[in-house]
mmCIF file of C-alpha atoms and ligand atoms in Angstrom:
data_model
loop_
_atom_site.group_PDB
_atom_site.id
_atom_site.type_symbol
_atom_site.label_atom_id
_atom_site.label_comp_id
_atom_site.label_asym_id
_atom_site.label_seq_id
_atom_site.Cartn_x
_atom_site.Cartn_y
_atom_site.Cartn_z
ATOM 1 C CA MET F 1 -6.836 -63.530 9.769
ATOM 2 C CA ARG F 2 -8.487 -61.560 12.437
ATOM 3 C CA LEU F 3 -11.253 -59.536 11.362
ATOM 4 C CA ALA F 4 -10.146 -56.156 12.262
ATOM 5 C CA ARG F 5 -6.669 -56.689 10.463
ATOM 6 C CA ARG F 6 -8.610 -58.087 7.221
ATOM 7 C CA LEU F 7 -10.709 -54.950 7.341
ATOM 8 C CA ALA F 8 -7.717 -52.537 7.500
ATOM 9 C CA ILE F 9 -6.097 -54.430 4.780
ATOM 10 C CA GLU F 10 -9.227 -54.275 2.572
ATOM 11 C CA ALA F 11 -9.675 -50.557 3.364
ATOM 12 C CA ALA F 12 -6.024 -49.761 2.359
ATOM 13 C CA SER F 13 -6.500 -51.773 -0.891
ATOM 14 C CA ALA F 14 -9.421 -49.918 -1.839
ATOM 15 C CA ARG F 15 -7.728 -46.667 -1.271
ATOM 16 C CA ILE F 16 -4.935 -47.694 -3.441
ATOM 17 C CA GLY F 17 -6.965 -48.857 -6.329
ATOM 18 C CA ARG F 18 -8.773 -45.162 -6.131
ATOM 19 C CA MET F 19 -5.581 -43.249 -5.774
ATOM 20 C CA GLU F 20 -4.661 -45.155 -9.141
ATOM 21 C CA THR F 21 -7.418 -43.980 -11.219
ATOM 22 C CA LYS F 22 -8.465 -40.709 -9.524
ATOM 23 C CA GLN F 23 -6.499 -37.341 -9.793
ATOM 24 C CA ARG F 24 -5.399 -35.872 -6.765
ATOM 25 C CA VAL F 25 -6.778 -32.698 -4.686
ATOM 26 C CA PHE F 26 -4.990 -30.630 -1.918
ATOM 27 C CA SER F 27 -6.221 -27.626 -0.145
ATOM 28 C CA GLY F 28 -5.753 -26.015 3.110
ATOM 29 C CA ILE F 29 -7.410 -23.273 5.517
ATOM 30 C CA GLN F 30 -5.403 -21.683 8.452
ATOM 31 C CA PRO F 31 -6.868 -22.045 11.704
ATOM 32 C CA SER F 32 -6.464 -18.060 12.531
ATOM 33 C CA GLY F 33 -9.762 -16.500 13.398
ATOM 34 C CA ALA F 34 -13.179 -17.128 12.225
ATOM 35 C CA SER F 35 -13.792 -18.917 9.175
ATOM 36 C CA HIS F 36 -16.540 -17.022 7.031
ATOM 37 C CA LEU F 37 -18.684 -16.934 4.298
ATOM 38 C CA GLY F 38 -15.862 -16.321 1.864
ATOM 39 C CA THR F 39 -14.002 -19.196 3.212
ATOM 40 C CA TYR F 40 -17.084 -21.327 2.500
ATOM 41 C CA LEU F 41 -17.999 -20.117 -0.983
ATOM 42 C CA GLY F 42 -14.434 -19.534 -2.307
ATOM 43 C CA ALA F 43 -13.141 -22.923 -0.862
ATOM 44 C CA LEU F 44 -15.109 -25.406 1.433
ATOM 45 C CA LYS F 45 -18.437 -25.710 -0.609
ATOM 46 C CA ASN F 46 -16.005 -26.657 -3.551
ATOM 47 C CA TRP F 47 -14.103 -29.190 -1.749
ATOM 48 C CA VAL F 48 -17.377 -30.837 -0.506
ATOM 49 C CA ALA F 49 -18.218 -31.171 -4.428
ATOM 50 C CA LEU F 50 -15.260 -32.648 -5.338
ATOM 51 C CA GLN F 51 -14.982 -35.577 -2.918
ATOM 52 C CA ASP F 52 -16.517 -38.466 -5.200
ATOM 53 C CA ASP F 53 -14.613 -37.533 -8.219
ATOM 54 C CA TYR F 54 -10.981 -36.917 -6.444
ATOM 55 C CA ASP F 55 -8.536 -38.379 -3.941
ATOM 56 C CA ASN F 56 -8.663 -35.718 -1.544
ATOM 57 C CA TYR F 57 -6.193 -34.248 1.192
ATOM 58 C CA PHE F 58 -7.946 -31.392 3.160
ATOM 59 C CA CYS F 59 -5.390 -29.650 5.707
ATOM 60 C CA LEU F 60 -5.639 -27.435 8.737
ATOM 61 C CA VAL F 61 -2.646 -25.214 8.138
ATOM 62 C CA ASP F 62 -1.561 -24.573 11.461
ATOM 63 C CA LEU F 63 2.046 -23.962 10.773
ATOM 64 C CA HIS F 64 0.833 -21.137 8.486
ATOM 65 C CA ALA F 65 -1.164 -19.669 11.081
ATOM 66 C CA LEU F 66 1.950 -19.085 13.225
ATOM 67 C CA THR F 67 3.328 -16.524 10.697
ATOM 68 C CA THR F 68 1.094 -14.073 12.466
ATOM 69 C CA PRO F 69 1.423 -13.773 16.308
ATOM 70 C CA GLN F 70 -1.116 -16.786 17.728
ATOM 71 C CA ASP F 71 -2.146 -16.773 21.420
ATOM 72 C CA PRO F 72 -1.432 -20.808 21.970
ATOM 73 C CA LYS F 73 -4.815 -21.005 23.850
ATOM 74 C CA VAL F 74 -6.645 -19.311 21.251
ATOM 75 C CA LEU F 75 -4.935 -21.144 18.390
ATOM 76 C CA ARG F 76 -5.630 -24.227 20.008
ATOM 77 C CA SER F 77 -9.202 -23.920 20.040
ATOM 78 C CA ASN F 78 -9.246 -22.540 16.706
ATOM 79 C CA ILE F 79 -8.036 -25.683 15.370
ATOM 80 C CA ARG F 80 -10.576 -27.627 17.075
ATOM 81 C CA GLU F 81 -12.975 -25.175 15.625
ATOM 82 C CA LEU F 82 -11.745 -25.472 12.215
ATOM 83 C CA ALA F 83 -11.968 -29.278 12.308
ATOM 84 C CA ALA F 84 -15.460 -29.064 13.319
ATOM 85 C CA ILE F 85 -16.327 -26.752 10.514
ATOM 86 C CA PHE F 86 -14.368 -29.211 7.917
ATOM 87 C CA LEU F 87 -16.762 -31.894 9.272
ATOM 88 C CA GLY F 88 -20.011 -29.717 9.526
ATOM 89 C CA VAL F 89 -19.881 -28.591 5.947
ATOM 90 C CA GLY F 90 -19.613 -32.202 4.817
ATOM 91 C CA LEU F 91 -16.023 -33.222 4.489
ATOM 92 C CA ASP F 92 -16.155 -36.988 5.016
ATOM 93 C CA PRO F 93 -13.000 -38.693 6.610
ATOM 94 C CA ALA F 94 -14.026 -41.857 4.704
ATOM 95 C CA ARG F 95 -13.840 -39.922 1.409
ATOM 96 C CA SER F 96 -11.031 -37.249 2.292
ATOM 97 C CA VAL F 97 -8.055 -37.156 4.392
ATOM 98 C CA ILE F 98 -8.545 -34.375 6.737
ATOM 99 C CA PHE F 99 -5.528 -33.682 8.870
ATOM 100 C CA ARG F 100 -3.265 -31.311 10.628
ATOM 101 C CA GLN F 101 -0.060 -29.836 8.892
ATOM 102 C CA SER F 102 1.819 -29.838 12.074
ATOM 103 C CA HIS F 103 1.263 -33.521 12.589
ATOM 104 C CA VAL F 104 3.058 -34.401 9.314
ATOM 105 C CA SER F 105 6.403 -33.168 9.811
ATOM 106 C CA GLU F 106 7.239 -33.530 6.222
ATOM 107 C CA HIS F 107 5.773 -30.128 5.228
ATOM 108 C CA ALA F 108 8.557 -28.191 7.107
ATOM 109 C CA GLU F 109 10.855 -30.540 5.751
ATOM 110 C CA LEU F 110 10.089 -30.129 2.218
ATOM 111 C CA ALA F 111 9.476 -26.449 2.732
ATOM 112 C CA TRP F 112 13.309 -26.522 3.645
ATOM 113 C CA LEU F 113 14.226 -27.897 0.616
ATOM 114 C CA LEU F 114 12.288 -25.801 -1.648
ATOM 115 C CA ASN F 115 13.690 -22.675 0.084
ATOM 116 C CA CYS F 116 16.835 -23.566 -1.351
ATOM 117 C CA ILE F 117 15.649 -23.333 -4.850
ATOM 118 C CA ALA F 118 12.893 -20.263 -4.332
ATOM 119 C CA LYS F 119 14.548 -16.841 -5.134
ATOM 120 C CA VAL F 120 14.235 -14.054 -2.912
ATOM 121 C CA GLY F 121 12.831 -11.878 -5.786
ATOM 122 C CA GLU F 122 10.158 -14.192 -6.222
ATOM 123 C CA LEU F 123 9.022 -13.977 -2.579
ATOM 124 C CA SER F 124 9.213 -10.311 -2.887
ATOM 125 C CA ARG F 125 6.828 -10.002 -5.661
ATOM 126 C CA MET F 126 3.979 -11.900 -3.482
ATOM 127 C CA THR F 127 1.096 -9.191 -2.959
ATOM 128 C CA GLN F 128 0.110 -10.959 -0.137
ATOM 129 C CA PHE F 129 2.992 -10.782 1.851
ATOM 130 C CA LYS F 130 3.418 -6.958 0.763
ATOM 131 C CA ASP F 131 -0.202 -6.159 1.970
ATOM 132 C CA LYS F 132 0.290 -7.727 5.460
ATOM 133 C CA ALA F 133 3.762 -6.689 5.645
ATOM 134 C CA GLN F 134 2.689 -3.147 4.957
ATOM 135 C CA LYS F 135 0.249 -3.072 7.829
ATOM 136 C CA GLY F 136 2.983 -3.676 10.553
ATOM 137 C CA GLY F 137 5.834 -2.477 8.334
ATOM 138 C CA ALA F 138 7.932 -5.083 6.180
ATOM 139 C CA GLU F 139 11.014 -4.834 8.578
ATOM 140 C CA ALA F 140 8.843 -6.381 11.848
ATOM 141 C CA ALA F 141 7.202 -9.139 9.605
ATOM 142 C CA SER F 142 8.028 -12.543 10.627
ATOM 143 C CA VAL F 143 10.786 -14.343 8.203
ATOM 144 C CA GLY F 144 7.721 -17.118 8.200
ATOM 145 C CA LEU F 145 5.319 -14.484 6.839
ATOM 146 C CA TYR F 146 8.006 -14.107 4.125
ATOM 147 C CA ASP F 147 8.232 -17.639 3.474
ATOM 148 C CA TYR F 148 4.700 -18.569 3.594
ATOM 149 C CA PRO F 149 4.334 -19.328 0.031
ATOM 150 C CA VAL F 150 7.003 -21.702 -0.053
ATOM 151 C CA LEU F 151 5.503 -23.554 2.940
ATOM 152 C CA GLN F 152 2.334 -23.618 0.874
ATOM 153 C CA ALA F 153 4.007 -25.053 -2.143
ATOM 154 C CA ALA F 154 5.506 -27.865 0.005
ATOM 155 C CA ASP F 155 2.143 -28.766 1.280
ATOM 156 C CA ILE F 156 0.777 -29.307 -2.393
ATOM 157 C CA LEU F 157 3.777 -30.687 -3.967
ATOM 158 C CA LEU F 158 4.422 -33.187 -1.105
ATOM 159 C CA TYR F 159 1.060 -34.908 -2.298
ATOM 160 C CA ASN F 160 1.708 -34.526 -5.953
ATOM 161 C CA ALA F 161 -1.593 -32.932 -6.077
ATOM 162 C CA HIS F 162 -3.148 -32.180 -9.750
ATOM 163 C CA ARG F 163 -5.675 -29.601 -8.636
ATOM 164 C CA VAL F 164 -5.819 -27.024 -5.757
ATOM 165 C CA PRO F 165 -9.237 -25.781 -5.205
ATOM 166 C CA VAL F 166 -9.092 -22.061 -3.718
ATOM 167 C CA GLY F 167 -10.484 -18.381 -3.862
ATOM 168 C CA GLU F 168 -8.944 -15.923 -6.195
ATOM 169 C CA ASP F 169 -6.522 -14.395 -3.745
ATOM 170 C CA GLN F 170 -4.369 -17.710 -3.904
ATOM 171 C CA ARG F 171 -3.471 -17.541 -7.525
ATOM 172 C CA GLN F 172 -0.216 -15.960 -7.065
ATOM 173 C CA HIS F 173 0.598 -18.300 -4.387
ATOM 174 C CA LEU F 174 -0.370 -21.526 -6.863
ATOM 175 C CA GLU F 175 1.712 -19.925 -9.480
ATOM 176 C CA LEU F 176 4.911 -20.001 -7.481
ATOM 177 C CA SER F 177 4.171 -23.679 -6.711
ATOM 178 C CA ARG F 178 4.072 -24.446 -10.285
ATOM 179 C CA VAL F 179 7.271 -22.585 -10.876
ATOM 180 C CA LEU F 180 9.205 -24.358 -7.877
ATOM 181 C CA ALA F 181 7.658 -27.771 -8.999
ATOM 182 C CA ARG F 182 8.928 -27.176 -12.431
ATOM 183 C CA ARG F 183 12.329 -25.827 -11.427
ATOM 184 C CA PHE F 184 12.872 -28.806 -9.326
ATOM 185 C CA ASN F 185 12.030 -31.207 -11.561
ATOM 186 C CA GLY F 186 14.271 -29.391 -14.311
ATOM 187 C CA THR F 187 17.076 -29.443 -12.092
ATOM 188 C CA TYR F 188 16.911 -32.721 -10.221
ATOM 189 C CA GLY F 189 14.898 -35.011 -12.660
ATOM 190 C CA GLU F 190 10.957 -35.481 -12.533
ATOM 191 C CA THR F 191 9.795 -35.535 -9.013
ATOM 192 C CA PHE F 192 6.681 -33.339 -8.623
ATOM 193 C CA VAL F 193 3.348 -33.005 -10.277
ATOM 194 C CA VAL F 194 2.902 -29.225 -11.450
ATOM 195 C CA PRO F 195 -0.513 -28.527 -9.932
ATOM 196 C CA GLU F 196 -3.241 -26.530 -11.505
ATOM 197 C CA PRO F 197 -5.455 -23.968 -9.508
ATOM 198 C CA MET F 198 -9.286 -24.552 -9.419
ATOM 199 C CA ILE F 199 -11.052 -21.249 -9.221
ATOM 200 C CA LEU F 200 -14.605 -21.027 -9.606
ATOM 201 C CA GLU F 201 -16.334 -18.047 -11.009
ATOM 202 C CA THR F 202 -18.850 -17.524 -8.290
ATOM 203 C CA GLY F 203 -17.879 -17.137 -4.883
ATOM 204 C CA ALA F 204 -14.082 -17.019 -5.578
ATOM 205 C CA ARG F 205 -13.937 -13.413 -4.329
ATOM 206 C CA VAL F 206 -16.506 -12.371 -1.427
ATOM 207 C CA MET F 207 -16.052 -8.825 -0.448
ATOM 208 C CA SER F 208 -16.484 -7.469 2.754
ATOM 209 C CA LEU F 209 -19.808 -6.311 4.159
ATOM 210 C CA ASP F 210 -19.031 -2.827 5.164
ATOM 211 C CA ASP F 211 -16.417 -2.223 2.461
ATOM 212 C CA PRO F 212 -17.114 -3.749 -1.006
ATOM 213 C CA ALA F 213 -13.641 -2.620 -2.328
ATOM 214 C CA LYS F 214 -11.845 -4.993 0.241
ATOM 215 C CA LYS F 215 -12.209 -9.042 0.388
ATOM 216 C CA MET F 216 -14.395 -10.574 3.521
ATOM 217 C CA SER F 217 -11.167 -11.595 5.632
ATOM 218 C CA LYS F 218 -10.824 -13.453 8.865
ATOM 219 C CA SER F 219 -8.178 -10.690 10.004
ATOM 220 C CA SER F 220 -10.632 -7.727 9.921
ATOM 221 C CA PRO F 221 -11.092 -6.138 13.258
ATOM 222 C CA VAL F 222 -14.714 -5.328 12.318
ATOM 223 C CA PRO F 223 -16.763 -8.521 12.929
ATOM 224 C CA SER F 224 -19.801 -6.940 11.003
ATOM 225 C CA SER F 225 -17.509 -6.919 7.890
ATOM 226 C CA TYR F 226 -17.930 -10.730 7.744
ATOM 227 C CA ILE F 227 -20.359 -13.441 8.576
ATOM 228 C CA ALA F 228 -18.821 -16.074 10.722
ATOM 229 C CA LEU F 229 -19.744 -19.695 9.740
ATOM 230 C CA LEU F 230 -20.664 -20.262 13.633
ATOM 231 C CA ASP F 231 -22.409 -16.786 13.905
ATOM 232 C CA ALA F 232 -25.949 -17.146 15.214
ATOM 233 C CA PRO F 233 -28.969 -17.014 12.782
ATOM 234 C CA ASP F 234 -29.976 -13.592 13.995
ATOM 235 C CA THR F 235 -26.408 -12.179 13.861
ATOM 236 C CA VAL F 236 -26.463 -13.163 10.428
ATOM 237 C CA ARG F 237 -29.609 -11.801 9.451
ATOM 238 C CA LYS F 238 -28.522 -8.460 11.149
ATOM 239 C CA LYS F 239 -25.157 -8.223 9.362
ATOM 240 C CA ILE F 240 -27.009 -8.376 5.930
ATOM 241 C CA ARG F 241 -29.508 -6.026 6.888
ATOM 242 C CA ARG F 242 -26.494 -3.556 7.848
ATOM 243 C CA ALA F 243 -24.593 -4.274 4.826
ATOM 244 C CA LYS F 244 -23.488 -1.291 2.930
ATOM 245 C CA THR F 245 -25.553 -0.825 -0.138
ATOM 246 C CA ASP F 246 -24.927 1.727 -3.309
ATOM 247 C CA SER F 247 -26.797 4.952 -4.002
ATOM 248 C CA GLY F 248 -29.682 4.125 -6.264
ATOM 249 C CA SER F 249 -32.237 1.640 -5.617
ATOM 250 C CA GLU F 250 -31.906 -1.124 -8.431
ATOM 251 C CA ILE F 251 -31.022 -4.876 -7.758
ATOM 252 C CA THR F 252 -28.430 -4.943 -10.538
ATOM 253 C CA ALA F 253 -24.662 -6.091 -10.624
ATOM 254 C CA SER F 254 -22.399 -3.496 -12.023
ATOM 255 C CA PRO F 255 -18.875 -1.959 -11.609
ATOM 256 C CA ASP F 256 -20.491 1.369 -10.159
ATOM 257 C CA LYS F 257 -22.708 -0.835 -7.660
ATOM 258 C CA PRO F 258 -20.162 -2.848 -5.802
ATOM 259 C CA ALA F 259 -21.854 -3.478 -2.756
ATOM 260 C CA ILE F 260 -25.045 -4.945 -4.496
ATOM 261 C CA THR F 261 -22.796 -6.877 -6.905
ATOM 262 C CA ASN F 262 -21.205 -8.620 -3.960
ATOM 263 C CA LEU F 263 -24.601 -9.305 -2.100
ATOM 264 C CA LEU F 264 -25.923 -10.913 -5.569
ATOM 265 C CA ASP F 265 -22.946 -12.536 -5.847
ATOM 266 C CA ILE F 266 -23.348 -14.241 -2.480
ATOM 267 C CA TYR F 267 -27.092 -15.116 -3.186
ATOM 268 C CA ALA F 268 -25.963 -16.651 -6.289
ATOM 269 C CA ALA F 269 -23.169 -18.892 -4.996
ATOM 270 C CA MET F 270 -25.435 -19.992 -2.000
ATOM 271 C CA THR F 271 -28.453 -20.895 -4.527
ATOM 272 C CA GLY F 272 -27.045 -21.922 -7.566
ATOM 273 C CA LYS F 273 -28.992 -19.221 -9.295
ATOM 274 C CA SER F 274 -27.294 -17.006 -11.912
ATOM 275 C CA VAL F 275 -26.925 -13.235 -11.220
ATOM 276 C CA GLU F 276 -29.207 -12.409 -14.154
ATOM 277 C CA GLU F 277 -32.076 -14.457 -12.891
ATOM 278 C CA LEU F 278 -31.639 -12.727 -9.593
ATOM 279 C CA GLU F 279 -31.563 -9.357 -10.989
ATOM 280 C CA ALA F 280 -34.879 -10.477 -12.902
ATOM 281 C CA ASP F 281 -36.537 -11.900 -9.748
ATOM 282 C CA TYR F 282 -35.877 -8.558 -7.866
ATOM 283 C CA GLN F 283 -36.755 -5.908 -10.501
ATOM 284 C CA GLY F 284 -38.936 -3.515 -9.042
ATOM 285 C CA LYS F 285 -38.143 -4.372 -5.595
ATOM 286 C CA GLY F 286 -35.888 -2.482 -3.204
ATOM 287 C CA TYR F 287 -32.859 -3.022 -1.174
ATOM 288 C CA GLY F 288 -35.034 -3.888 2.013
ATOM 289 C CA ASP F 289 -36.827 -7.001 0.442
ATOM 290 C CA PHE F 290 -33.719 -8.392 -1.411
ATOM 291 C CA LYS F 291 -31.415 -8.146 2.121
ATOM 292 C CA LYS F 292 -34.428 -9.841 3.921
ATOM 293 C CA ASP F 293 -34.577 -12.698 1.503
ATOM 294 C CA LEU F 294 -30.469 -12.998 1.090
ATOM 295 C CA GLY F 295 -30.484 -13.075 5.152
ATOM 296 C CA GLU F 296 -32.916 -16.229 4.952
ATOM 297 C CA VAL F 297 -31.072 -17.950 1.968
ATOM 298 C CA VAL F 298 -27.635 -17.586 3.926
ATOM 299 C CA VAL F 299 -29.299 -18.489 7.323
ATOM 300 C CA GLU F 300 -30.870 -21.587 5.622
ATOM 301 C CA GLY F 301 -27.486 -22.457 3.976
ATOM 302 C CA LEU F 302 -25.074 -22.194 7.149
ATOM 303 C CA SER F 303 -27.561 -23.244 10.079
ATOM 304 C CA PRO F 304 -26.870 -27.048 9.362
ATOM 305 C CA ILE F 305 -23.359 -26.413 9.103
ATOM 306 C CA ARG F 306 -23.284 -24.580 12.350
ATOM 307 C CA GLU F 307 -25.277 -26.976 14.213
ATOM 308 C CA GLN F 308 -23.331 -29.978 13.030
ATOM 309 C CA ALA F 309 -20.030 -27.945 14.071
ATOM 310 C CA LEU F 310 -21.215 -27.108 17.498
ATOM 311 C CA GLU F 311 -22.376 -30.710 18.212
ATOM 312 C CA LEU F 312 -18.703 -31.870 17.051
ATOM 313 C CA LEU F 313 -17.236 -29.350 19.283
ATOM 314 C CA GLY F 314 -18.958 -31.068 22.330
ATOM 315 C CA ASP F 315 -16.979 -34.107 21.577
ATOM 316 C CA PRO F 316 -13.200 -32.853 21.136
ATOM 317 C CA LYS F 317 -11.586 -36.372 21.717
ATOM 318 C CA GLU F 318 -13.437 -37.407 18.605
ATOM 319 C CA LEU F 319 -12.115 -34.566 16.742
ATOM 320 C CA ASP F 320 -8.461 -34.991 17.630
ATOM 321 C CA ASP F 321 -8.728 -38.965 16.927
ATOM 322 C CA LEU F 322 -10.398 -38.175 13.590
ATOM 323 C CA LEU F 323 -7.457 -35.720 12.688
ATOM 324 C CA GLU F 324 -4.885 -38.318 13.910
ATOM 325 C CA ILE F 325 -6.467 -40.861 11.723
ATOM 326 C CA GLY F 326 -5.860 -38.574 8.719
ATOM 327 C CA ALA F 327 -2.336 -37.495 9.732
ATOM 328 C CA GLU F 328 -1.436 -41.224 9.648
ATOM 329 C CA LYS F 329 -2.744 -41.382 6.081
ATOM 330 C CA ALA F 330 -0.823 -38.196 4.816
ATOM 331 C CA ARG F 331 2.226 -39.108 6.383
ATOM 332 C CA ALA F 332 2.401 -42.297 4.057
ATOM 333 C CA VAL F 333 2.269 -40.226 1.044
ATOM 334 C CA ALA F 334 4.357 -37.367 2.296
ATOM 335 C CA GLY F 335 7.061 -39.354 3.513
ATOM 336 C CA ALA F 336 7.614 -41.269 0.156
ATOM 337 C CA THR F 337 7.696 -37.726 -1.829
ATOM 338 C CA LEU F 338 9.930 -36.408 0.864
ATOM 339 C CA ARG F 339 12.534 -39.088 0.491
ATOM 340 C CA ASP F 340 12.306 -39.341 -3.411
ATOM 341 C CA ALA F 341 13.088 -35.254 -3.408
ATOM 342 C CA GLN F 342 15.852 -35.737 -0.746
ATOM 343 C CA ALA F 343 17.467 -38.361 -2.743
ATOM 344 C CA LYS F 344 17.350 -36.681 -5.988
ATOM 345 C CA MET F 345 19.120 -33.713 -4.187
ATOM 346 C CA GLY F 346 21.785 -35.769 -2.990
ATOM 347 C CA LEU F 347 20.921 -36.549 0.285
ATOM 348 C CA GLY F 348 19.830 -40.067 2.068
HETATM 349 P P1 AMP G 1 -7.874 -18.616 4.775
HETATM 350 O O1 AMP G 1 -8.836 -18.528 5.533
HETATM 351 O O2 AMP G 1 -7.258 -17.125 4.400
HETATM 352 O O3 AMP G 1 -6.729 -19.396 5.120
HETATM 353 O O4 AMP G 1 -8.273 -19.005 3.227
HETATM 354 C C1 AMP G 1 -8.799 -20.239 3.173
HETATM 355 C C2 AMP G 1 -9.580 -20.561 1.765
HETATM 356 O O5 AMP G 1 -10.871 -19.504 1.430
HETATM 357 C C3 AMP G 1 -8.628 -20.231 0.484
HETATM 358 O O6 AMP G 1 -8.809 -20.866 -0.472
HETATM 359 C C4 AMP G 1 -9.104 -18.624 -0.107
HETATM 360 O O7 AMP G 1 -8.639 -18.449 -1.312
HETATM 361 C C5 AMP G 1 -10.410 -18.679 0.392
HETATM 362 N N1 AMP G 1 -11.032 -17.239 0.888
HETATM 363 C C6 AMP G 1 -10.550 -16.550 1.924
HETATM 364 N N2 AMP G 1 -11.148 -15.427 1.924
HETATM 365 C C7 AMP G 1 -12.169 -15.376 0.907
HETATM 366 C C8 AMP G 1 -13.130 -14.430 0.071
HETATM 367 N N3 AMP G 1 -13.163 -13.338 0.850
HETATM 368 N N4 AMP G 1 -13.705 -14.961 -0.870
HETATM 369 C C9 AMP G 1 -13.480 -16.081 -1.662
HETATM 370 N N5 AMP G 1 -12.465 -17.115 -1.202
HETATM 371 C C10 AMP G 1 -11.887 -16.525 0.149
HETATM 372 N N1 LIG G 2 -2.391 -19.660 1.639
HETATM 373 C C1 LIG G 2 -3.652 -20.391 1.915
HETATM 374 C C2 LIG G 2 -4.613 -19.087 2.241
HETATM 375 O O1 LIG G 2 -4.394 -18.730 3.131
HETATM 376 C C3 LIG G 2 -3.987 -21.598 2.986
HETATM 377 C C4 LIG G 2 -3.134 -22.599 2.435
HETATM 378 C C5 LIG G 2 -2.018 -23.327 2.715
HETATM 379 C C6 LIG G 2 -3.263 -23.506 1.153
HETATM 380 N N2 LIG G 2 -1.356 -24.326 2.302
HETATM 381 C C7 LIG G 2 -2.140 -24.209 1.262
HETATM 382 C C8 LIG G 2 -4.199 -23.509 0.275
HETATM 383 C C9 LIG G 2 -1.862 -25.372 0.180
HETATM 384 C C10 LIG G 2 -4.130 -24.300 -1.005
HETATM 385 C C11 LIG G 2 -3.110 -25.239 -0.895
HETATM 386 O O2 LIG G 2 -5.669 -19.360 1.971
#
């Protein structure tokens, strides 16, 4: 047997062995706008930590990005940028399947099957749709935006993922995935694993730097409200220096100090220290000292990611090839699940 062929078979069998013993993880991020500190602390950082213990599928959900208007050129460059960030934070293509949603057509196909069991009432209750639609008027929102959670359920159920690591804002969408899995299984027979959300205590809800009542968001028109993962170190320092603070001067977390509470949470999530430890460290010190240190902590944490991502962006062919290898692996799993679901519904 040729060496290359043997290696390919060995790799495949090692993978099957792993799949039998490890639970599966699936998660996704949209390549729409800049990924920021919230995306990192709420999602990416946790994904990296899961790599050895689970069988992982991490997806750039480019079909989800299309639910709001995108300039095709900008979308193309955002996809590469997000792929570079996935690798830059430490996701490893040898341990995790990293791919683009639109390269695995089964996602859109299963979404259609699930559309036929999801209810209008369920989608109408989704707060993310209500918030986004409110901004431009529900009448003008795309049908894709309305249907977004069903495509998300298809993403997860196709891989029979047990766990889905996400930020707090995705809890309601995950509940719908669970409802749809149970409904399908109940109607057509056992088909899908019912997935569990995996939401951490710190970092699951990073708030905006200019308004601690809003979550840090890539759709914000104000760049100083978020720290982009590719922001230069001085930009990071400046944004933190200018972040909103509360009245008073104590560095303590409390409901009447939402701005400092958010900065303490960021500090804790970046360093692994507890908020109580940080409060003790900064007793008697002012906002200025605290923000200066936080700026350094964030710069230190993000610099290696930024450098690695920028280097990878210099070789787009390599990024595209890695995504294609991931898509091939993903298709094998997704194809089998889709065929099973189709057959159960009376197709095929
Ligand atoms: P998105 O960038 O909206 O596609 O979100 C990607 C992932 O990051 C999801 O798991 C979100 O829950 C998480 N996420 C996004 N924004 C935040 C935030 N401000 N705080 C914590 N997690 C977030
Ligand atoms: N809706 C998620 C977000 O905006 C992204 C997403 C799409 C996702 N499909 C997913 C997350 C499947 C987890 C699992 O953050």
